[in-house]
Short mmCIF file of C-alpha atoms in Angstrom, two decimals:
data_model
loop_
_atom_site.label_atom_id
_atom_site.label_comp_id
_atom_site.label_asym_id
_atom_site.label_seq_id
_atom_site.Cartn_x
_atom_site.Cartn_y
_atom_site.Cartn_z
CA ASP A 1 0.00 0.00 0.00
CA GLN A 2 1.38 3.37 -0.99
CA GLN A 3 2.18 5.57 1.95
CA VAL A 4 2.88 8.62 -0.19
CA LYS A 5 0.55 9.28 -3.09
CA GLN A 6 0.76 11.72 -5.93
CA ASN A 7 -2.51 11.12 -7.70
CA SER A 8 -1.85 13.34 -10.70
CA PRO A 9 0.74 11.75 -12.97
CA SER A 10 0.95 14.90 -15.06
CA LEU A 11 0.00 18.57 -15.01
CA SER A 12 0.16 21.30 -17.63
CA VAL A 13 0.29 24.95 -16.62
CA GLN A 14 0.62 28.14 -18.63
CA GLU A 15 3.87 30.04 -18.17
CA GLY A 16 3.45 32.78 -15.60
CA ARG A 17 0.54 31.08 -13.83
CA ILE A 18 0.63 29.14 -10.57
CA SER A 19 1.52 25.44 -10.57
CA ILE A 20 0.06 23.40 -7.72
CA LEU A 21 1.31 19.88 -7.15
CA ASN A 22 -0.47 17.74 -4.61
CA CYS A 23 0.62 14.91 -2.37
CA ASP A 24 -1.24 12.78 0.18
CA TYR A 25 0.20 10.50 2.82
CA THR A 26 -1.28 7.82 5.03
CA ASN A 27 1.27 7.31 7.79
CA SER A 28 0.57 9.61 10.72
CA MET A 29 4.13 9.02 11.97
CA PHE A 30 5.53 11.08 9.12
CA ASP A 31 6.77 14.40 10.40
CA TYR A 32 9.09 15.62 7.69
CA PHE A 33 8.20 16.17 4.07
CA LEU A 34 10.30 16.95 1.05
CA TRP A 35 9.91 17.81 -2.60
CA TYR A 36 12.43 16.77 -5.22
CA LYS A 37 12.67 17.90 -8.83
CA LYS A 38 13.98 15.73 -11.60
CA TYR A 39 14.97 16.52 -15.16
CA PRO A 40 15.26 13.75 -17.79
CA ALA A 41 18.48 11.76 -17.60
CA GLU A 42 19.41 13.34 -14.27
CA GLY A 43 18.98 12.31 -10.67
CA PRO A 44 16.45 14.14 -8.51
CA THR A 45 17.55 17.27 -6.70
CA PHE A 46 16.20 18.55 -3.44
CA LEU A 47 13.80 21.46 -3.77
CA ILE A 48 12.13 22.31 -0.49
CA SER A 49 11.09 20.64 2.74
CA ILE A 50 8.74 21.19 5.65
CA SER A 51 8.58 19.90 9.18
CA SER A 52 5.26 18.93 10.70
CA ILE A 53 5.55 21.73 13.25
CA LYS A 54 4.93 24.17 10.41
CA ASP A 55 2.12 24.52 7.94
CA LYS A 56 3.97 26.58 5.38
CA ASN A 57 7.50 26.98 4.13
CA GLU A 58 8.49 29.40 1.42
CA ASP A 59 11.64 29.64 -0.66
CA GLY A 60 11.52 32.09 -3.52
CA ARG A 61 8.94 30.99 -6.06
CA PHE A 62 8.35 27.72 -4.22
CA THR A 63 6.01 27.31 -1.28
CA VAL A 64 5.04 24.07 0.40
CA PHE A 65 1.83 23.88 2.43
CA LEU A 66 1.13 21.14 4.93
CA ASN A 67 -2.32 20.18 6.20
CA LYS A 68 -1.70 17.59 8.89
CA SER A 69 -5.33 16.89 9.64
CA ALA A 70 -5.94 16.04 6.00
CA LYS A 71 -2.54 14.36 5.62
CA HIS A 72 -2.01 16.48 2.57
CA LEU A 73 0.74 18.70 1.29
CA SER A 74 1.10 20.77 -1.80
CA LEU A 75 3.86 22.53 -3.66
CA HIS A 76 3.06 25.89 -5.22
CA ILE A 77 5.26 27.38 -7.89
CA VAL A 78 4.52 30.95 -8.82
CA PRO A 79 5.09 32.28 -11.35
CA SER A 80 5.73 29.13 -13.34
CA GLN A 81 8.65 29.24 -15.73
CA PRO A 82 9.68 27.00 -18.64
CA GLY A 83 12.60 25.65 -16.60
CA ASP A 84 10.13 24.31 -14.07
CA SER A 85 9.08 21.61 -16.53
CA ALA A 86 10.23 18.45 -14.78
CA VAL A 87 9.00 15.57 -12.68
CA TYR A 88 8.33 16.46 -9.05
CA PHE A 89 8.53 13.86 -6.31
CA CYS A 90 6.92 14.21 -2.94
CA ALA A 91 8.64 12.36 -0.10
CA ALA A 92 7.95 11.79 3.58
CA SER A 93 9.79 10.50 6.58
CA SER A 94 9.80 10.32 10.34
CA MET A 95 12.75 12.27 11.68
CA ASN A 96 12.25 11.22 15.25
CA ARG A 97 12.47 7.59 14.28
CA ASP A 98 15.37 8.22 11.92
CA ASP A 99 13.43 6.37 9.31
CA LYS A 100 13.89 6.11 5.60
CA ILE A 101 12.35 8.44 3.06
CA ILE A 102 9.29 7.19 1.26
CA PHE A 103 8.74 8.62 -2.20
CA GLY A 104 5.60 9.19 -4.21
CA LYS A 105 5.51 8.20 -7.86
CA GLY A 106 5.97 11.72 -9.13
CA THR A 107 3.99 14.29 -11.09
CA ARG A 108 5.20 15.51 -14.45
CA LEU A 109 4.82 19.26 -14.74
CA HIS A 110 4.77 20.76 -18.21
CA ILE A 111 4.92 24.53 -18.49
CA LEU A 112 3.22 25.75 -21.62
CA PRO A 113 4.61 28.78 -23.47
CA GLY B 1 2.79 1.04 -12.01
CA ALA B 2 6.48 0.36 -12.20
CA VAL B 3 8.06 -1.21 -9.18
CA VAL B 4 11.63 -1.11 -7.99
CA SER B 5 12.60 -3.61 -5.35
CA GLN B 6 15.58 -3.44 -3.04
CA HIS B 7 17.02 -6.35 -1.12
CA PRO B 8 17.76 -6.67 1.68
CA SER B 9 15.56 -4.03 3.29
CA TRP B 10 17.86 -4.06 6.31
CA VAL B 11 21.19 -5.66 7.13
CA ILE B 12 23.48 -5.70 10.13
CA CYS B 13 27.10 -6.62 9.65
CA LYS B 14 30.41 -6.56 11.47
CA SER B 15 33.01 -3.94 10.74
CA GLY B 16 35.35 -5.02 7.96
CA THR B 17 32.87 -7.19 6.11
CA SER B 18 31.32 -6.47 2.71
CA VAL B 19 27.63 -6.08 2.07
CA LYS B 20 25.79 -6.32 -1.23
CA ILE B 21 22.50 -4.52 -1.86
CA GLU B 22 20.40 -5.38 -4.88
CA CYS B 23 18.11 -3.09 -6.82
CA ARG B 24 15.70 -4.69 -9.26
CA SER B 25 13.21 -3.19 -11.65
CA LEU B 26 10.34 -5.65 -11.60
CA ASP B 27 8.25 -4.75 -14.61
CA PHE B 28 10.37 -2.55 -16.82
CA GLN B 29 13.86 -2.38 -18.22
CA ALA B 30 15.96 0.15 -16.37
CA THR B 31 18.58 1.64 -18.62
CA THR B 32 19.79 3.87 -15.82
CA MET B 33 19.87 3.31 -12.09
CA PHE B 34 20.85 5.79 -9.43
CA TRP B 35 22.21 5.03 -5.98
CA TYR B 36 21.72 7.42 -3.08
CA ARG B 37 22.73 7.60 0.52
CA GLN B 38 20.40 9.17 3.02
CA PHE B 39 21.88 11.66 5.44
CA PRO B 40 20.47 13.39 8.53
CA LYS B 41 17.42 15.53 7.91
CA GLN B 42 16.52 13.03 5.28
CA SER B 43 18.65 14.63 2.60
CA LEU B 44 19.64 12.39 -0.25
CA MET B 45 23.12 12.30 -1.64
CA LEU B 46 23.52 10.93 -5.11
CA MET B 47 26.39 8.48 -4.99
CA ALA B 48 26.56 7.22 -8.54
CA THR B 49 24.73 6.74 -11.79
CA SER B 50 24.92 3.37 -13.46
CA ASN B 51 24.01 2.53 -17.01
CA GLU B 52 23.49 -1.03 -18.06
CA GLY B 53 26.63 -2.61 -19.43
CA SER B 54 28.98 0.25 -18.62
CA LYS B 55 30.93 1.51 -15.65
CA ALA B 56 29.14 3.58 -13.08
CA THR B 57 29.70 7.32 -12.91
CA TYR B 58 30.51 8.31 -9.37
CA GLU B 59 29.81 11.67 -7.81
CA GLN B 60 32.68 13.67 -6.42
CA GLY B 61 33.78 12.49 -3.03
CA VAL B 62 32.35 8.98 -3.38
CA GLU B 63 35.00 6.27 -3.18
CA LYS B 64 34.72 3.98 -6.17
CA ASP B 65 36.67 1.18 -4.53
CA LYS B 66 34.54 1.27 -1.44
CA PHE B 67 31.14 1.45 -3.09
CA LEU B 68 31.20 -0.99 -5.97
CA ILE B 69 28.32 -0.67 -8.38
CA ASN B 70 27.46 -3.21 -11.00
CA HIS B 71 24.64 -2.88 -13.52
CA ALA B 72 24.93 -6.18 -15.29
CA SER B 73 21.43 -6.36 -16.73
CA LEU B 74 18.52 -4.10 -17.55
CA THR B 75 16.70 -5.19 -14.42
CA LEU B 76 19.43 -5.45 -11.81
CA SER B 77 22.01 -3.18 -10.27
CA THR B 78 24.02 -3.99 -7.18
CA LEU B 79 25.83 -1.82 -4.66
CA THR B 80 28.55 -3.50 -2.64
CA VAL B 81 29.86 -1.69 0.40
CA THR B 82 33.33 -3.14 0.84
CA SER B 83 35.10 -3.33 4.18
CA ALA B 84 32.18 -1.61 5.85
CA HIS B 85 32.75 0.58 8.88
CA PRO B 86 30.31 2.05 11.38
CA GLU B 87 30.37 5.39 9.56
CA ASP B 88 28.92 3.62 6.53
CA SER B 89 25.75 2.90 8.49
CA SER B 90 22.92 4.59 6.64
CA PHE B 91 19.97 4.10 4.38
CA TYR B 92 20.90 3.35 0.79
CA ILE B 93 18.21 4.01 -1.79
CA CYS B 94 18.17 3.16 -5.46
CA SER B 95 16.03 4.52 -8.23
CA ALA B 96 15.57 3.31 -11.75
CA SER B 97 14.72 5.01 -14.98
CA GLY B 98 13.36 3.49 -18.15
CA GLY B 99 15.23 6.07 -20.16
CA GLY B 100 13.93 8.24 -22.96
CA ALA B 101 12.66 11.77 -22.78
CA THR B 102 9.96 10.98 -20.25
CA GLY B 103 12.34 11.16 -17.33
CA GLU B 104 10.27 8.79 -15.25
CA LEU B 105 12.04 7.60 -12.16
CA PHE B 106 10.97 4.97 -9.70
CA PHE B 107 12.39 4.62 -6.23
CA GLY B 108 13.18 1.51 -4.28
CA GLU B 109 12.12 1.23 -0.67
CA GLY B 110 15.62 1.64 0.66
CA SER B 111 18.05 -0.64 2.47
CA ARG B 112 19.16 0.11 6.01
CA LEU B 113 22.76 -0.82 6.69
CA THR B 114 24.00 -1.00 10.26
CA VAL B 115 27.69 -1.72 10.74
CA LEU B 116 28.67 -2.81 14.23
#
């Protein structure tokens, strides 16, 4: 059973608009969440993270929102740029238990010109 | 959906021994596999990229002779931690790509290595 779910395999957004990527998790022990970005033929690179003590973390154009009661997090990219076209992976872990990261299956974001 | 399996999921070994971790793509052919090590705060460090039938490309600072990577077939890559020491204790995670322009990547569930 998937513990981290990204239900949208792909998403297309117009350049300049807001991109919203969603992620749901099932394990209530998760307390640390990360987003990774991956270009074709490259390994994923870390983008942004959030601890469960927060509900929002912002870094430039990227903001991650966490709704613990709904076990849901989202990544907002605004404004979207052509270079944002990539696959985005949501990941979760339990820092207190020093546990491994669990990844979602990814969402492909395509920024339209 | 595509599945990547890692084995073993956890292993405990004595200092000085070697440990092999397998990464298998179960329902697709993985032209490229990546190996990562998980560090505190759950950050991932890319260790190496392996392409089927060729030598792995190691990231700077990763010892090739210590972390041996073999990608002998399109469905299997192995990471061997040679002469393991306690500081090698970590989670090791693999991911596999089917190649092409799609960039799809599938992660294994990770292998926890504890070196005593």
